[in-house]
């Protein structure tokens, strides 16, 4: 589920020239089947979230985080990726830094005393980050668009790239309008030698009770580090999405991709239209013609009914079975796209031997990969 809220005012009227807008709201390519239950089903689900969550949706131990320094970032090789948590990724492309969906707050909520709480602190603070060339936003839900982070990042960020309507929110928060570019699906822009294409996703938007689908949602294609089709890097960022045939269209038109940053978490059979099961995530990666896959949208917030580590367990098993190259770096661990590595099964160490045994059919086993980079736990603020 998205981390939705109640109080934030609506943005301006949707950009009516967009083919994605109809009747004052944005829509998906594939219409959603009408669900049964309506308000009663929603209230039951809210009750279950609040008072009847299953065990182990939150880790018992500390999530391992490798702290990042500004000096390390400046010295990093071009084409390096750092996972900051959830769907926040720091990219170094063309000698410049880019952030996807920057969320640094303790909670994915309009309130810092209520709502999903971080499992771990970010590997680096906003104040310690070097200048940011651009921020790439996928949509306006609270676990992807953090008002406090945007305000704190505004002075050190040159460009904000958003789907239609999302940029209006940031302008309302005080971001210089000259810094904001709002794109419709299949529109592109070039910033600092890096090309960005806003591509379709199957999701929804809104931060309050009365602003549903008044801003657009998107995935993103990123070409950096050279000329596309030659020696440049091709990256796909899924944002939030259900599985749909748009992945194949994107792959056919803009792929293949060196790396796909793929939503793998917060799924449930009760909301299949807006979040993918791991099997669908793997198929989407194949549709996109991806090489390496990095599963995101997991390991930071409790947003569903599955155990916190289930997305990692399932997607790594599926990738192994299908021979797909998958990387699972711990938070803050660098991944160099010119020489990618598989990371480690770091999540198996968090809850101790019980989690190891459960993941291995009752027999605890040592997780594979090099865990030395993930040896320093950085706990979230209490």
PDB file of C-alpha atoms in Angstrom, residues 27-33 138-139 141 185 199-205 213 216-219 236 238-247 250 263 271-276 280:
ATOM      1  CA  UNK A  27      -5.658   7.540 -15.332  1.00  0.00           C
ATOM      2  CA  UNK A  28      -3.742   4.378 -16.161  1.00  0.00           C
ATOM      3  CA  UNK A  29      -3.425   2.774 -19.585  1.00  0.00           C
ATOM      4  CA  UNK A  30      -5.200  -0.377 -18.417  1.00  0.00           C
ATOM      5  CA  UNK A  31      -8.439   0.333 -16.515  1.00  0.00           C
ATOM      6  CA  UNK A  32      -8.712  -1.235 -13.080  1.00  0.00           C
ATOM      7  CA  UNK A  33     -11.339  -3.902 -12.606  1.00  0.00           C
ATOM      8  CA  UNK A 138       8.075   9.154  -9.544  1.00  0.00           C
ATOM      9  CA  UNK A 139       4.870  10.296  -7.774  1.00  0.00           C
ATOM     10  CA  UNK A 141       2.911   9.483  -2.083  1.00  0.00           C
ATOM     11  CA  UNK A 185       4.718  10.009 -20.313  1.00  0.00           C
ATOM     12  CA  UNK A 199       7.679   6.522 -19.010  1.00  0.00           C
ATOM     13  CA  UNK A 200       4.336   4.946 -18.063  1.00  0.00           C
ATOM     14  CA  UNK A 201       3.613   3.222 -14.756  1.00  0.00           C
ATOM     15  CA  UNK A 202       0.420   1.675 -13.359  1.00  0.00           C
ATOM     16  CA  UNK A 203      -0.317   3.305 -10.028  1.00  0.00           C
ATOM     17  CA  UNK A 204      -2.238   6.220  -8.485  1.00  0.00           C
ATOM     18  CA  UNK A 205      -1.529   9.454  -6.630  1.00  0.00           C
ATOM     19  CA  UNK A 213      -5.094  11.145  -9.070  1.00  0.00           C
ATOM     20  CA  UNK A 216       0.602  11.975 -12.621  1.00  0.00           C
ATOM     21  CA  UNK A 217       2.834   9.008 -11.711  1.00  0.00           C
ATOM     22  CA  UNK A 218       5.704   7.706 -13.844  1.00  0.00           C
ATOM     23  CA  UNK A 219       8.671   5.425 -14.211  1.00  0.00           C
ATOM     24  CA  UNK A 236      15.363   2.072 -15.579  1.00  0.00           C
ATOM     25  CA  UNK A 238      10.253   1.768 -11.835  1.00  0.00           C
ATOM     26  CA  UNK A 239       8.809   4.066  -9.186  1.00  0.00           C
ATOM     27  CA  UNK A 240       5.644   2.363  -7.884  1.00  0.00           C
ATOM     28  CA  UNK A 241       3.643   0.245 -10.295  1.00  0.00           C
ATOM     29  CA  UNK A 242       1.582  -2.827 -10.884  1.00  0.00           C
ATOM     30  CA  UNK A 243       2.530  -5.194 -13.681  1.00  0.00           C
ATOM     31  CA  UNK A 244       1.249  -4.183 -17.127  1.00  0.00           C
ATOM     32  CA  UNK A 245       2.205  -4.457 -20.786  1.00  0.00           C
ATOM     33  CA  UNK A 246       3.852  -1.042 -20.639  1.00  0.00           C
ATOM     34  CA  UNK A 247       7.074  -2.701 -19.494  1.00  0.00           C
ATOM     35  CA  UNK A 250       9.359   0.548 -22.740  1.00  0.00           C
ATOM     36  CA  UNK A 263       9.809  -2.161  -7.107  1.00  0.00           C
ATOM     37  CA  UNK A 271      -4.018  -4.598  -4.216  1.00  0.00           C
ATOM     38  CA  UNK A 272      -2.512  -6.355  -7.271  1.00  0.00           C
ATOM     39  CA  UNK A 273      -3.237  -3.478  -9.641  1.00  0.00           C
ATOM     40  CA  UNK A 274      -0.814  -0.988  -8.054  1.00  0.00           C
ATOM     41  CA  UNK A 275       2.080  -3.105  -6.693  1.00  0.00           C
ATOM     42  CA  UNK A 276       3.813  -6.131  -8.212  1.00  0.00           C
ATOM     43  CA  UNK A 280       5.758  -9.955 -11.753  1.00  0.00           C
TER      44      UNK A 280
END
